[in-house]
Coordinates of C-alpha atoms in Angstrom, one line a residue:
X22 CA -31.6 43.0 4.9
X23 CA -32.9 43.8 0.8
X24 CA -36.1 41.4 -1.2
X25 CA -36.8 41.7 -4.4
X26 CA -40.2 44.0 -4.9
X27 CA -42.5 42.8 -6.9
X28 CA -44.2 44.0 -9.6
X29 CA -47.1 46.8 -8.5
X30 CA -50.5 45.4 -9.1
X31 CA -52.7 48.5 -9.1
X32 CA -50.2 49.9 -12.3
X33 CA -51.1 46.3 -13.3
X34 CA -54.6 46.7 -12.8
X35 CA -54.8 50.4 -13.7
X36 CA -56.7 51.2 -9.3
X37 CA -54.8 53.1 -6.9
X38 CA -54.1 52.0 -3.5
X39 CA -57.2 52.6 -2.1
X40 CA -59.9 51.5 -4.3
X41 CA -62.5 48.9 -2.5
X42 CA -62.5 45.1 -4.0
X43 CA -65.9 46.0 -6.0
X44 CA -63.4 48.7 -8.1
X45 CA -60.9 46.2 -8.6
X46 CA -63.1 43.2 -9.1
X47 CA -64.5 45.8 -12.3
X48 CA -61.1 46.8 -13.3
X49 CA -60.1 43.4 -13.1
X50 CA -63.1 42.5 -15.5
X51 CA -63.0 45.3 -17.8
X52 CA -59.0 44.4 -19.0
X53 CA -59.6 40.7 -18.7
X54 CA -62.1 41.3 -21.7
X55 CA -60.2 43.3 -23.2
X56 CA -55.7 41.3 -23.3
X57 CA -57.6 37.3 -23.0
X58 CA -55.6 35.3 -25.9
X59 CA -59.4 34.9 -27.2
X60 CA -59.8 38.1 -28.0
X61 CA -56.5 39.6 -28.6
X62 CA -54.4 38.5 -30.8
X63 CA -51.6 40.6 -29.7
X64 CA -48.1 38.4 -29.1
X65 CA -48.0 39.7 -26.0
X66 CA -51.6 40.0 -24.5
X67 CA -50.9 36.2 -23.0
X68 CA -48.3 37.5 -20.9
X69 CA -51.2 40.6 -20.3
X70 CA -53.0 38.8 -19.0
X71 CA -51.1 36.2 -17.0
X72 CA -50.3 39.4 -15.1
X73 CA -53.5 40.9 -14.5
X74 CA -55.5 37.4 -13.3
X75 CA -52.2 37.7 -10.7
X76 CA -52.8 41.2 -9.6
X77 CA -56.7 40.4 -9.6
X78 CA -56.1 36.8 -7.4
X79 CA -53.7 39.2 -4.7
X80 CA -55.8 41.9 -3.9
X81 CA -59.3 41.0 -4.7
X82 CA -58.6 38.8 -0.8
X83 CA -58.1 41.2 2.2
X84 CA -55.2 38.7 3.7
X85 CA -52.9 38.5 0.0
X86 CA -53.0 41.8 -0.1
X87 CA -52.6 43.3 3.2
X88 CA -49.6 41.3 2.5
X89 CA -48.4 42.5 -0.2
X90 CA -48.9 45.2 0.3
X91 CA -46.2 45.3 4.0
X92 CA -44.0 43.1 1.4
X93 CA -44.0 46.0 -1.1
X94 CA -43.9 49.1 1.8
X95 CA -47.2 50.3 0.4
X96 CA -50.1 52.5 2.8
X97 CA -52.6 53.6 2.4
X98 CA -52.8 57.6 1.6
X99 CA -54.6 59.5 4.9
X100 CA -57.6 61.4 4.1
X101 CA -58.1 65.4 4.3
X102 CA -58.4 66.3 8.6
X103 CA -61.4 68.9 9.1
X104 CA -61.2 71.3 10.8
X105 CA -63.1 70.2 13.3
X106 CA -61.6 67.0 13.5
X107 CA -58.7 68.6 14.0
X108 CA -59.9 70.2 17.0
X109 CA -60.9 66.6 18.7
X110 CA -58.0 65.1 17.8
X111 CA -56.3 67.9 20.0
X112 CA -59.0 67.4 22.6
X113 CA -58.0 63.8 22.8
X114 CA -54.7 64.8 22.6
X115 CA -54.9 66.5 25.9
X116 CA -57.0 64.5 28.0
X117 CA -54.3 61.2 27.1
X118 CA -51.6 63.7 28.8
X119 CA -53.8 64.8 31.4
X120 CA -53.6 60.8 32.2
X121 CA -50.5 59.9 31.7
X122 CA -49.0 63.6 33.7
X123 CA -51.6 61.4 36.4
X124 CA -50.0 58.6 36.0
X125 CA -46.7 58.9 36.7
X126 CA -46.9 60.5 39.8
X127 CA -48.0 56.8 41.0
X128 CA -45.8 53.9 40.6
X129 CA -47.3 52.0 37.3
X130 CA -48.5 48.7 37.4
X131 CA -46.0 45.7 36.0
X132 CA -47.2 45.0 32.7
X133 CA -46.0 42.8 30.3
X134 CA -43.9 43.7 27.3
X135 CA -45.7 43.4 23.7
X136 CA -44.8 40.4 21.9
X137 CA -41.7 42.0 19.3
X138 CA -40.4 38.9 18.5
X139 CA -43.2 36.8 17.8
X140 CA -44.4 39.0 15.4
X141 CA -40.8 39.5 14.2
X142 CA -41.4 35.8 13.6
X143 CA -44.8 35.7 11.7
X144 CA -43.5 38.6 9.5
X145 CA -40.4 36.4 8.5
X146 CA -42.0 33.4 7.7
X147 CA -44.8 35.5 5.9
X148 CA -42.3 36.5 3.5
X149 CA -40.5 32.9 3.8
X150 CA -43.3 31.7 2.9
X151 CA -43.6 34.5 -0.2
X152 CA -40.9 33.2 -1.0
X153 CA -41.6 30.0 -1.8
X154 CA -44.5 30.3 -3.7
X155 CA -43.4 33.2 -5.9
X156 CA -40.3 29.8 -6.6
X157 CA -42.9 27.7 -7.7
X158 CA -44.8 30.4 -9.7
X159 CA -41.7 30.9 -11.4
X160 CA -40.7 26.9 -12.4
X161 CA -43.8 26.5 -13.2
X162 CA -43.0 29.1 -15.8
X163 CA -39.7 26.3 -17.1
X164 CA -40.4 24.4 -19.7
X165 CA -41.7 20.4 -18.4
X166 CA -41.7 16.8 -19.7
X167 CA -45.0 15.8 -20.3
X168 CA -46.9 13.1 -18.1
X169 CA -45.8 9.1 -19.2
X170 CA -48.7 6.3 -20.1
X171 CA -48.3 3.2 -19.9
X172 CA -50.8 0.5 -20.9
X173 CA -51.5 -2.8 -21.5
X174 CA -52.3 -4.8 -25.1
X175 CA -52.6 -8.8 -26.0
X176 CA -51.3 -10.3 -29.3
X177 CA -51.9 -13.1 -30.9
X178 CA -49.2 -16.1 -32.1
X179 CA -50.0 -15.2 -35.8
X180 CA -48.6 -11.1 -34.5
X181 CA -45.7 -12.5 -32.8
X182 CA -44.4 -15.0 -35.6
X183 CA -45.5 -11.8 -39.2
X184 CA -45.5 -8.7 -37.3
X185 CA -48.3 -6.7 -37.5
X186 CA -49.9 -2.8 -36.4
X187 CA -52.0 -1.6 -33.8
X188 CA -54.0 0.9 -33.6
X189 CA -54.8 1.9 -29.6
X190 CA -57.0 4.2 -27.4
X191 CA -55.0 6.0 -25.3
X192 CA -55.6 9.0 -22.8
X193 CA -53.8 11.8 -22.4
X194 CA -53.8 14.8 -20.7
X195 CA -53.7 18.1 -23.0
X196 CA -54.6 21.8 -22.7
X197 CA -58.1 23.1 -22.3
X198 CA -58.6 24.3 -26.0
X199 CA -61.0 26.9 -24.1
X200 CA -59.0 28.4 -22.4
X201 CA -55.8 27.5 -23.2
X202 CA -54.5 26.6 -19.3
X203 CA -55.0 29.9 -18.3
X204 CA -57.8 28.7 -16.0
X205 CA -59.9 31.1 -16.1
X206 CA -63.0 33.4 -19.0
X207 CA -63.9 36.6 -18.0
X208 CA -63.1 36.5 -13.9
X209 CA -64.7 33.3 -14.2
X210 CA -63.2 29.4 -13.7
X211 CA -63.6 28.0 -17.2
X212 CA -66.1 26.2 -17.3
X213 CA -64.3 23.5 -20.0
X214 CA -61.8 22.5 -17.7
X215 CA -63.4 23.5 -13.9
X216 CA -59.8 25.3 -13.4
X217 CA -57.8 23.5 -13.9
X218 CA -56.2 24.4 -17.3
X219 CA -56.0 20.5 -18.6
X220 CA -58.8 18.2 -20.3
X221 CA -58.6 14.8 -20.8
X222 CA -58.6 13.8 -24.1
X223 CA -58.9 9.4 -26.0
X224 CA -55.8 9.6 -28.5
X225 CA -55.7 7.1 -31.9
X226 CA -52.6 5.7 -31.8
X227 CA -50.3 2.9 -35.0
X228 CA -48.3 0.6 -32.8
X229 CA -45.8 -1.7 -34.6
X230 CA -45.4 -4.9 -33.1
X231 CA -42.3 -6.8 -34.3
X232 CA -41.5 -10.1 -35.5
X233 CA -40.4 -12.4 -33.2
X234 CA -41.9 -10.0 -29.7
X235 CA -41.4 -12.1 -26.3
X236 CA -44.3 -12.2 -23.9
X237 CA -44.0 -9.0 -21.3
X238 CA -41.6 -7.1 -23.3
X239 CA -42.7 -3.5 -23.6
X240 CA -42.6 -1.0 -26.1
X241 CA -41.4 2.8 -25.8
X242 CA -42.9 5.6 -28.6
X243 CA -41.1 8.5 -27.7
X244 CA -43.4 11.9 -27.2
X245 CA -47.1 9.8 -27.2
X246 CA -47.3 10.7 -23.8
X247 CA -48.6 13.4 -22.1
X248 CA -49.1 16.6 -23.6
X249 CA -45.5 18.6 -22.3
X250 CA -46.3 22.8 -20.6
X251 CA -44.6 25.4 -21.5
X252 CA -43.4 24.2 -24.5
X253 CA -41.6 21.1 -22.4
X254 CA -41.6 17.8 -24.7
X255 CA -44.3 15.5 -24.1
X256 CA -44.2 12.4 -22.7
X257 CA -43.5 9.3 -24.0
X258 CA -46.0 5.9 -24.2
X259 CA -44.9 2.6 -22.9
X260 CA -46.8 -0.1 -23.9
X261 CA -46.9 -3.4 -22.0
X262 CA -46.3 -6.8 -25.0
X263 CA -48.3 -10.2 -23.6
X264 CA -49.0 -13.3 -25.9
X265 CA -52.5 -14.5 -25.6
X266 CA -51.7 -18.0 -24.2
X267 CA -55.6 -20.0 -25.1
X268 CA -53.4 -21.4 -27.9
X269 CA -51.8 -24.6 -29.2
X270 CA -48.5 -22.2 -30.6
X271 CA -46.0 -21.2 -27.8
X272 CA -42.3 -20.1 -28.4
X273 CA -39.2 -20.2 -27.4
X274 CA -36.0 -17.7 -27.9
X275 CA -36.7 -18.4 -31.7
X276 CA -38.8 -21.3 -31.9
X277 CA -42.3 -22.4 -32.1
X278 CA -43.8 -25.3 -30.5
X279 CA -47.0 -26.3 -32.1
X280 CA -49.2 -29.3 -31.2
X281 CA -50.7 -30.5 -33.8
X282 CA -54.1 -33.2 -33.4
X283 CA -53.6 -36.8 -35.5
X284 CA -56.0 -39.2 -36.6
X285 CA -55.8 -43.0 -35.0
X286 CA -55.7 -44.3 -38.8
X287 CA -53.0 -41.6 -39.3
X288 CA -51.2 -42.4 -36.2
X289 CA -51.1 -46.7 -37.2
X290 CA -50.7 -46.2 -40.9
X291 CA -48.0 -43.7 -41.0
X292 CA -49.5 -40.6 -43.1
X293 CA -48.5 -37.5 -44.7
X294 CA -50.4 -35.0 -42.6
X295 CA -50.2 -31.5 -43.8
X296 CA -50.2 -28.9 -41.2
X297 CA -51.0 -24.7 -41.9
X298 CA -48.7 -22.4 -41.1
X299 CA -48.9 -18.6 -40.8
X300 CA -46.5 -18.6 -43.6
X301 CA -48.7 -21.7 -46.3
X302 CA -48.4 -25.1 -45.3
X303 CA -45.9 -27.8 -44.5
X304 CA -45.7 -31.8 -44.8
X305 CA -45.0 -33.9 -42.6
X306 CA -45.1 -37.8 -42.7
X307 CA -45.7 -39.5 -40.1
X308 CA -44.1 -43.2 -39.2
X309 CA -45.8 -45.7 -39.2
X310 CA -47.3 -47.0 -34.8
X311 CA -46.6 -42.8 -34.2
X312 CA -47.4 -42.3 -29.8
X313 CA -49.4 -39.1 -29.3
X314 CA -46.9 -37.3 -27.6
X315 CA -44.3 -37.4 -30.2
X316 CA -42.6 -34.7 -30.9
X317 CA -40.9 -34.2 -35.0
X318 CA -39.3 -30.7 -35.2
X319 CA -39.0 -29.5 -38.5
X320 CA -35.4 -27.1 -39.3
X321 CA -35.6 -23.4 -40.7
X322 CA -38.9 -22.8 -40.4
X323 CA -39.3 -21.0 -36.4
X324 CA -38.8 -17.3 -35.5
X325 CA -36.4 -14.9 -38.6
X326 CA -34.9 -12.7 -36.9
X327 CA -31.5 -10.5 -36.4
X328 CA -30.4 -13.2 -40.0
X329 CA -30.9 -16.9 -37.7
X330 CA -34.2 -18.4 -37.8
X331 CA -35.2 -20.8 -35.1
X332 CA -36.7 -24.3 -35.8
X333 CA -40.9 -25.3 -35.6
X334 CA -41.3 -28.1 -32.8
X335 CA -44.7 -30.3 -33.5
X336 CA -45.8 -32.2 -30.9
X337 CA -49.0 -34.9 -32.3
X338 CA -52.1 -35.7 -30.1
X339 CA -54.0 -38.3 -31.1
X340 CA -57.6 -37.6 -31.5
X341 CA -61.3 -38.8 -31.5
X342 CA -64.0 -37.7 -32.9
X343 CA -67.0 -36.8 -30.8
X344 CA -69.7 -37.8 -33.5
X345 CA -68.8 -41.8 -34.8
X346 CA -71.2 -43.1 -37.3
X347 CA -72.3 -46.4 -36.9
X348 CA -69.6 -47.5 -39.7
X349 CA -67.2 -46.2 -38.3
X350 CA -68.2 -47.7 -34.8
X351 CA -68.2 -51.2 -36.3
X352 CA -64.6 -50.7 -38.1
X353 CA -63.8 -50.1 -33.7
X354 CA -65.4 -53.1 -33.0
X355 CA -63.9 -55.7 -36.0
X356 CA -60.5 -53.7 -35.0
X357 CA -60.4 -55.0 -31.9
X358 CA -61.6 -58.8 -32.5
X359 CA -58.6 -58.8 -34.1
X360 CA -56.1 -57.1 -31.5
X361 CA -54.3 -59.6 -29.4
X362 CA -51.5 -57.5 -28.3
X363 CA -51.9 -56.1 -24.3
X364 CA -50.8 -52.2 -24.5
X365 CA -50.8 -52.1 -20.2
X366 CA -49.7 -55.4 -20.0
X367 CA -46.6 -53.7 -18.5
X368 CA -47.9 -51.4 -16.8
X369 CA -46.2 -52.2 -13.7
X370 CA -43.4 -52.9 -14.4
X371 CA -42.3 -49.9 -16.3
X372 CA -43.9 -47.5 -12.6

């Protein structure tokens, strides 16, 4: 089975295959200072720095270095033996051959065969893990769209009727400005992003609230989300819109429902009242003996959208002052004495 060889990490770090870990570390620091993007502004400096960092991460760890050597058929060169070392080796070989001859004269004990199958399985298991790691590294270099962000805003009824613009603060993830996403600086983790290559930052964004927007609507702002990687597009920003409920105004499609308080004498006498709206002041002529809860529809005063306009539906409620003067109290007492009508006389029959 043939496998594609990886790049020669020893050549990238400009060291020999028998270099110590300390020598590899020193070589990495030297090259990192030379090719770091903050120092070297040449077009290929970033790619060169990435290769240097990858080579260092592999060769600085004895386990990954050994696996890399096996995968690429790299072996440390044997040292030249002296005459005394050769003589000692010949003596050991002679003694070994003598023991072998003696063992052949007697039946050899049964021994278990080495677990070659397990060794082969572990080797191919390592190759498969290496393949997946390389595939992930390759996928990480592809353009990736940034993360989508979701946030909520609450708007007033006035903003529903007239539309508005809002400035919101959104927490986004951006490439670290110190290490430029490389995670390491001069052989150590970046102190700004702590080795993640990214930092969180708040961003001010202007949002346009369209007229007539509904409660629960979702606005989408393209490319205002998280920053893309490797040249990929930014993610999107989704805004969930909620309309303030603690108010006397609510909506149903393009109609506006408005609760308006009136005084007892306005209800009894049928006065003309002025009602403030977001587009100005409108006048409403109440009939005599207006009841609390009575509704009045004013056409064409609702929400304008898609060439159509809804209606304004007013519900009146009779309210009394909480701070009556002495004269007002005397007048109410006089009205009580003058009134002959029992407003609760049909209460049982009506129920």
